Short mmCIF file of C-alpha atoms and ligand atoms in Angstrom, two decimals:
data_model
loop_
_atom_site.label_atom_id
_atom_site.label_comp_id
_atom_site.label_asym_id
_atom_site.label_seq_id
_atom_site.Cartn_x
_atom_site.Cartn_y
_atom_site.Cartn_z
CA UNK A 1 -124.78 76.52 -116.45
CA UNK A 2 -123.49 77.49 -112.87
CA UNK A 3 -119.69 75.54 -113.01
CA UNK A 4 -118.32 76.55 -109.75
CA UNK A 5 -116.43 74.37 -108.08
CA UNK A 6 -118.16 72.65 -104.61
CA UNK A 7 -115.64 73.90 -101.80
CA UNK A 8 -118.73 74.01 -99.00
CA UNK A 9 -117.32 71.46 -96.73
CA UNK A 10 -113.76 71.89 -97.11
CA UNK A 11 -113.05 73.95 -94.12
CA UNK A 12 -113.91 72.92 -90.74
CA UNK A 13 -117.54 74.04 -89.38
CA UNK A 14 -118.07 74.92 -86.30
CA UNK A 15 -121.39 73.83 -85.97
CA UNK A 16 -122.75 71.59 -88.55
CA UNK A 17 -126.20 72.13 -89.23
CA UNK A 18 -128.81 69.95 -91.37
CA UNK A 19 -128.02 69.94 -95.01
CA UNK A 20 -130.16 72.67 -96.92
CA UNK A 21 -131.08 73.24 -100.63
CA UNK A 22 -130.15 76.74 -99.81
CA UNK A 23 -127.98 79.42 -102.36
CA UNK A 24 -124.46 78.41 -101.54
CA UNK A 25 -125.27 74.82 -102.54
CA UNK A 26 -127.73 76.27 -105.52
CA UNK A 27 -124.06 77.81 -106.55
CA UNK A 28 -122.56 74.68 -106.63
CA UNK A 29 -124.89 72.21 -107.35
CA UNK A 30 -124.25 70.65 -110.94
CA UNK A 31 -120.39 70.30 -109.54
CA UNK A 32 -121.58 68.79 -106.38
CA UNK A 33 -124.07 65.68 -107.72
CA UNK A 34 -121.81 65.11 -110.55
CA UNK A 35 -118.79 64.30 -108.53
CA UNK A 36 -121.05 62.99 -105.46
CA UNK A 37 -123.38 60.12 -107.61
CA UNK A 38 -122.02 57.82 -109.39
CA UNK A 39 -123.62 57.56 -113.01
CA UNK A 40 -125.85 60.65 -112.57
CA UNK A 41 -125.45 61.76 -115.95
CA UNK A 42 -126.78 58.37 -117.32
CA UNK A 43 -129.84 58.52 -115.17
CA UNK A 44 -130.49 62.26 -116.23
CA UNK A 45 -130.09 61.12 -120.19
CA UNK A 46 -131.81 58.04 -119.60
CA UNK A 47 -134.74 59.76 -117.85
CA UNK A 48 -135.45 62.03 -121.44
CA UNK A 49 -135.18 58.84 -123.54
CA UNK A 50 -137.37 57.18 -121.16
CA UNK A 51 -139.90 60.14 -121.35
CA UNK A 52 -139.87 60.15 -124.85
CA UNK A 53 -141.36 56.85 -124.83
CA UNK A 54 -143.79 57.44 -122.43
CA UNK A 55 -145.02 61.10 -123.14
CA UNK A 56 -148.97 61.53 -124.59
CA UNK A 57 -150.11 64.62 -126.59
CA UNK A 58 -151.86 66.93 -124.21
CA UNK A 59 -150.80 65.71 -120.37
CA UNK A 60 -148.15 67.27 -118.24
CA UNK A 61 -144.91 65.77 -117.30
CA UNK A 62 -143.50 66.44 -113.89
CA UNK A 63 -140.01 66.62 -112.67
CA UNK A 64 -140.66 66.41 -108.97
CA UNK A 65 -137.12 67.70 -107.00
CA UNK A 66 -136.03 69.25 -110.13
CA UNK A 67 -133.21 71.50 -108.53
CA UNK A 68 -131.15 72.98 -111.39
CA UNK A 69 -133.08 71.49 -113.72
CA UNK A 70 -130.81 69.17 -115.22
CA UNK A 71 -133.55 66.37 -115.57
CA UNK A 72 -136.16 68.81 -116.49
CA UNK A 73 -134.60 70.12 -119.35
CA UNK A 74 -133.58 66.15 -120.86
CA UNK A 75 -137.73 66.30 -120.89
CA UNK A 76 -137.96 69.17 -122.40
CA UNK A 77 -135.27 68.15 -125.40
CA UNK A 78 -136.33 64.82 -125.76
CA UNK A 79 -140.06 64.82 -125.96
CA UNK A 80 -141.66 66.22 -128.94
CA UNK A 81 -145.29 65.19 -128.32
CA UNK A 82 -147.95 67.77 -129.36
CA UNK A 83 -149.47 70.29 -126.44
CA UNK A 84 -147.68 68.84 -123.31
CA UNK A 85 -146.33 71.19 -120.50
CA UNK A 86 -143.92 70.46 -118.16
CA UNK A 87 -144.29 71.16 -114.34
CA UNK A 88 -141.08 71.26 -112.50
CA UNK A 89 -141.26 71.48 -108.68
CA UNK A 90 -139.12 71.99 -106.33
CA UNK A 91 -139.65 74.05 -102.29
CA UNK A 92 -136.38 75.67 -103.03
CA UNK A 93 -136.82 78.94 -104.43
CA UNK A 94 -132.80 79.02 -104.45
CA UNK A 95 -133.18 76.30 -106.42
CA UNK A 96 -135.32 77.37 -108.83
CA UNK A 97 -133.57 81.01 -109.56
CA UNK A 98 -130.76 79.09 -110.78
CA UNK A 99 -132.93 76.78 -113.00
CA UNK A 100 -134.99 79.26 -114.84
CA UNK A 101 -131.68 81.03 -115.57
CA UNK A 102 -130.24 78.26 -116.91
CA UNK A 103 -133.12 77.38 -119.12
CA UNK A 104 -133.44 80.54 -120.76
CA UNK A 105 -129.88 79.56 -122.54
CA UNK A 106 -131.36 76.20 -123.31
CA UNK A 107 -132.73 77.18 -127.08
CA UNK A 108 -134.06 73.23 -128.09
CA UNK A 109 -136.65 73.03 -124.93
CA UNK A 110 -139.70 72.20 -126.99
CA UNK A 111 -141.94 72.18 -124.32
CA UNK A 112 -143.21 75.02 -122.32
CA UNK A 113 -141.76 74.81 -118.48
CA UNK A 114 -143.91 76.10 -115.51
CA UNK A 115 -141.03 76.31 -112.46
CA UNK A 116 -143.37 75.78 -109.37
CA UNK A 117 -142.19 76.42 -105.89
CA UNK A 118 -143.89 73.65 -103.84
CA UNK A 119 -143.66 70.63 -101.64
CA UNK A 120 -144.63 67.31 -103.66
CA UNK A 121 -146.49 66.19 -100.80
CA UNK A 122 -148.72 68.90 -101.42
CA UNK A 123 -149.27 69.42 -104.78
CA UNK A 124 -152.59 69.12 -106.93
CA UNK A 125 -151.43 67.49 -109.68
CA UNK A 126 -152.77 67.42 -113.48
CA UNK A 127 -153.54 64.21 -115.53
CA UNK A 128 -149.42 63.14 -116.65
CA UNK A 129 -148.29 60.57 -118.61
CA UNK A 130 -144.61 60.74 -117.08
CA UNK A 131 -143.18 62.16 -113.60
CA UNK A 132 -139.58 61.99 -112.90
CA UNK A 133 -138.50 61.62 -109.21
CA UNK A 134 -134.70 61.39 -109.68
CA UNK A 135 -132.89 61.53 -106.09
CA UNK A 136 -135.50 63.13 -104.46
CA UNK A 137 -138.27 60.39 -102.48
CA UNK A 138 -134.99 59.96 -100.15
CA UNK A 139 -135.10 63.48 -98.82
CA UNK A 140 -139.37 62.72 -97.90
CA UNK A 141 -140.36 60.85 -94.48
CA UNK A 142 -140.50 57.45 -94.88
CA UNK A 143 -143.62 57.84 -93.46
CA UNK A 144 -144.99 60.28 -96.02
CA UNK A 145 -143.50 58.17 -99.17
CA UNK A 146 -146.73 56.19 -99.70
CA UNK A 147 -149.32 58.71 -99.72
CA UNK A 148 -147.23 60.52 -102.15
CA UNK A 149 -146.49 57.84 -104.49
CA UNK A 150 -150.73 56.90 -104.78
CA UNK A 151 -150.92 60.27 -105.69
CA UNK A 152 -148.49 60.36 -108.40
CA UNK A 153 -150.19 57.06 -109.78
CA UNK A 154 -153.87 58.40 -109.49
CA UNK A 155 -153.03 61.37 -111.63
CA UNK A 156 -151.16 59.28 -114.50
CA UNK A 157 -153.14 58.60 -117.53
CA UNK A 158 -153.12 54.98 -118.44
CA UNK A 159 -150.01 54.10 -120.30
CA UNK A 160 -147.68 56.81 -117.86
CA UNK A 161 -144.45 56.27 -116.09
CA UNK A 162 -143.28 57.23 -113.06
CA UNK A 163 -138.87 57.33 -113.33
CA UNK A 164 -137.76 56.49 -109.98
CA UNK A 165 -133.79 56.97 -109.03
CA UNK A 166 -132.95 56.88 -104.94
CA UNK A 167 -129.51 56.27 -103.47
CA UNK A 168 -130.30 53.00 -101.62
CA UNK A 169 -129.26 50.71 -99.19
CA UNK A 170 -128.76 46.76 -99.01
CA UNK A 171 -129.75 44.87 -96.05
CA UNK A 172 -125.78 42.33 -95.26
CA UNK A 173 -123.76 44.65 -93.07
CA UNK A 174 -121.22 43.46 -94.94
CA UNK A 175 -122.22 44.03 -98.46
CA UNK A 176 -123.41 47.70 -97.60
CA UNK A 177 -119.91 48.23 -95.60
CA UNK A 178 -117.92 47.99 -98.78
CA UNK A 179 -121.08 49.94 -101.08
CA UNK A 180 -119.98 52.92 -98.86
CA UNK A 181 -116.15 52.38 -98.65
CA UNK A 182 -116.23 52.43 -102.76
CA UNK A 183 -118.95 55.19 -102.95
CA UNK A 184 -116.21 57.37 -100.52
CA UNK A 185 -113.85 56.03 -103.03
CA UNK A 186 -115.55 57.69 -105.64
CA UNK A 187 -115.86 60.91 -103.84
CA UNK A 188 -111.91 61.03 -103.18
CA UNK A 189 -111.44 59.88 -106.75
CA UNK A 190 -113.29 63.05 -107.34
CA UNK A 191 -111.23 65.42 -104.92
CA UNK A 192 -113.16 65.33 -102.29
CA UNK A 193 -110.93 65.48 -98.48
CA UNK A 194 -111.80 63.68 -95.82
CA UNK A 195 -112.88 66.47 -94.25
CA UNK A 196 -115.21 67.23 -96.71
CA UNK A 197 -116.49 63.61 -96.99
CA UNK A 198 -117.26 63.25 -93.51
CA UNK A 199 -118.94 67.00 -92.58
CA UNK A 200 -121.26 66.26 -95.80
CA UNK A 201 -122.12 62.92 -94.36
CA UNK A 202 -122.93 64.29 -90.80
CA UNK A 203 -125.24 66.97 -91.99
CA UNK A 204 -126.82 64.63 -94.62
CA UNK A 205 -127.10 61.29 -92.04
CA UNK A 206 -130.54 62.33 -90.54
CA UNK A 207 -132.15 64.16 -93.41
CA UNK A 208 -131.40 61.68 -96.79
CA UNK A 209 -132.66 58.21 -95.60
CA UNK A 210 -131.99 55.45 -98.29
CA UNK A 211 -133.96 52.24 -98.30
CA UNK A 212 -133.62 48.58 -99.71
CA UNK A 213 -134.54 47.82 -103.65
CA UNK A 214 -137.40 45.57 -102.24
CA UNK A 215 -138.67 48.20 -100.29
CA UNK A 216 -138.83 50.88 -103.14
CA UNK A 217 -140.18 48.13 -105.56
CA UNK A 218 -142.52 46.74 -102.78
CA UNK A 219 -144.29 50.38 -101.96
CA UNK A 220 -144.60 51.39 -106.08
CA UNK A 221 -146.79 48.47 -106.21
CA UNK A 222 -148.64 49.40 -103.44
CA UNK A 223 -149.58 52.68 -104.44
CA UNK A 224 -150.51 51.31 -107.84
CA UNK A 225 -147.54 50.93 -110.44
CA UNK A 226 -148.29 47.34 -112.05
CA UNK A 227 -144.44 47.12 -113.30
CA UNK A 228 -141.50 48.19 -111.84
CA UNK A 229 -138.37 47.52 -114.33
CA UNK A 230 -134.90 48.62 -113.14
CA UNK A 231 -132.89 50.95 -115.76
CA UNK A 232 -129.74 51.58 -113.74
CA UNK A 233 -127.68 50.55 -111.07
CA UNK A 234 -124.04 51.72 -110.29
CA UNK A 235 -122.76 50.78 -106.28
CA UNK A 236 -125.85 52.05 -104.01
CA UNK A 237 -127.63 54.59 -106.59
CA UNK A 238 -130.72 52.97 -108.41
CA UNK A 239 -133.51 53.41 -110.97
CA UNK A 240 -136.75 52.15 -111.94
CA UNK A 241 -139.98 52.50 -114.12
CA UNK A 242 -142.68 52.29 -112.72
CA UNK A 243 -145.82 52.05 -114.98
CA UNK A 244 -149.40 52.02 -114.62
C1 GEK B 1 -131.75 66.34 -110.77
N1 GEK B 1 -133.78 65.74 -109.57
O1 GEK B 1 -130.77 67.09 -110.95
N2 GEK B 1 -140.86 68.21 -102.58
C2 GEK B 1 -140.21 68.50 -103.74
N3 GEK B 1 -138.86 68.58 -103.83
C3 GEK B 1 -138.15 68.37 -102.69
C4 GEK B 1 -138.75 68.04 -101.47
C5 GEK B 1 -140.16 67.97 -101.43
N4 GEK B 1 -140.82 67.68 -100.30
N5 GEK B 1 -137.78 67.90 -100.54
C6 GEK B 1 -136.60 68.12 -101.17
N6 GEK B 1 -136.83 68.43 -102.47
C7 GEK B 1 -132.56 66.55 -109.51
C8 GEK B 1 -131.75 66.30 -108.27
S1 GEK B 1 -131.70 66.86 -105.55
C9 GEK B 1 -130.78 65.47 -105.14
C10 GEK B 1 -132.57 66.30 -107.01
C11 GEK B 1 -129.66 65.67 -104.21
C12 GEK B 1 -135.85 68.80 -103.48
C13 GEK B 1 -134.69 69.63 -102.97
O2 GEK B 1 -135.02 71.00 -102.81
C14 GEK B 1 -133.62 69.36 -104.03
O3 GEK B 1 -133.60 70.36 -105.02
C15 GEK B 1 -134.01 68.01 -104.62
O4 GEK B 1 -135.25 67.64 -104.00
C16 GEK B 1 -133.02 66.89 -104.40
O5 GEK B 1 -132.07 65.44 -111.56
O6 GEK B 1 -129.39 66.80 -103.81
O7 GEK B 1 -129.04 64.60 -103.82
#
């Protein structure tokens, strides 16, 4: 596992540009989330246990924004259903490097891994009883977040489940004021400047757009999940399963 420590924004930039899944952060990743969203080692645990449930003998399971991998490989250690393949996908061939090195020291993977550079919005996807979509819908076009959801819920097999987790936003001024003074808490809690906190938030503000719980639940129905159940919640970061 890459453990160095996330120093990208500590310096002043002379021009910040739009966030990118590029190397440096690829280097820094597990160091970055972990110390940036609150409870994301639950929802990573929580999404295998989840799968384990959910996973049918012979269909794929996707981890859709799989980055590192971290999620993918909870799949691939919890679910021990016969002949199923997992399809991780992710654009960021950065990304991806890192991930397929770190699950070649991973010896209890049971199931075979395809890494897939590709854009969700554009993949042809197999017959899947279980896609995960941790942290990753809020980096699509809310315009785009439909189509791609239908998709996902055409290709389950009856009995599937999508895992859903979004940083998200409330609609009180108020009540989302103090969701981001404590989330910033959080950050300095985990040695992040001020500095750092505020360069990561300008070149994330246009490119990571976070939506209301009714919205997310809302749209899942739309595109054809029948029940949406939360299974976490810590300040402004949220999950759900969504089944069809
Ligand atoms: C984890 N799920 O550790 N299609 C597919 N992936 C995309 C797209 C897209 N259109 N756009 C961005 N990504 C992971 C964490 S990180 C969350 C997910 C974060 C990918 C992007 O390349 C990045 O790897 C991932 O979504 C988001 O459980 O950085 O806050």
């Amino acid at each position: 596992m890459t453990d160095q420590p996330d120093t990208l924004y500590s310096t002043p930039w002379q021009q910040l540009g739009q966030f990118r899944f590029d190397e440096a952060v690829a280097q820094v990743f597990p160091d970055m989330i972990r110390r940036s969203v609150p409870g994301y080692g639950h929802v990573v645990g929580l999404s295998g246990l989840i799968a384990k449930r959910f996973a049918q003998p012979e269909t794929y399971l996707y981890d859709i924004g799989c980055s590192l991998g971290a999620t993918t490989l909870a799949l691939a250690t919890q679910v021990t259903e016969p002949r199923c393949r997992i399809g991780a996908i992710d654009p960021s061939q950065a990304m991806l490097a890192e991930a397929r090195r770190i699950a070649a020291d991973t010896p209890d993977a049971h199931i075979p891994i395809d890494w897939i550079e590709a854009d969700a919005r554009d993949y042809a996807y197999a017959p899947c009883s279980v896609v995960t979509l941790n942290f990753t819908l809020q980096f699509i076009p809310i315009e785009e977040r439909l189509a791609l959801l239908t998709r996902l819920a055409e290709a389950m097999v009856p009995g599937g489940c999508l895992i859903l987790a979004e940083k998200t936003c409330v609609q009180e001024p108020e009540s989302q004021q103090v969701l981001t003074d404590v989330h910033h808490d959080f950050k300095r809690a985990n040695g992040y400047s001020e500095l750092e906190i505020a360069q990561k938030r300008a070149s994330i503000e246009n490119f990571l757009i976070p939506e209301t719980e009714e919205v997310h639940i809302t749209r899942l129905k739309a595109a054809g999940f029948h029940t949406v159940t939360g299974f976490f919640h810590c300040l402004n970061f949220r999950g759900w399963m969504a089944q069809v």
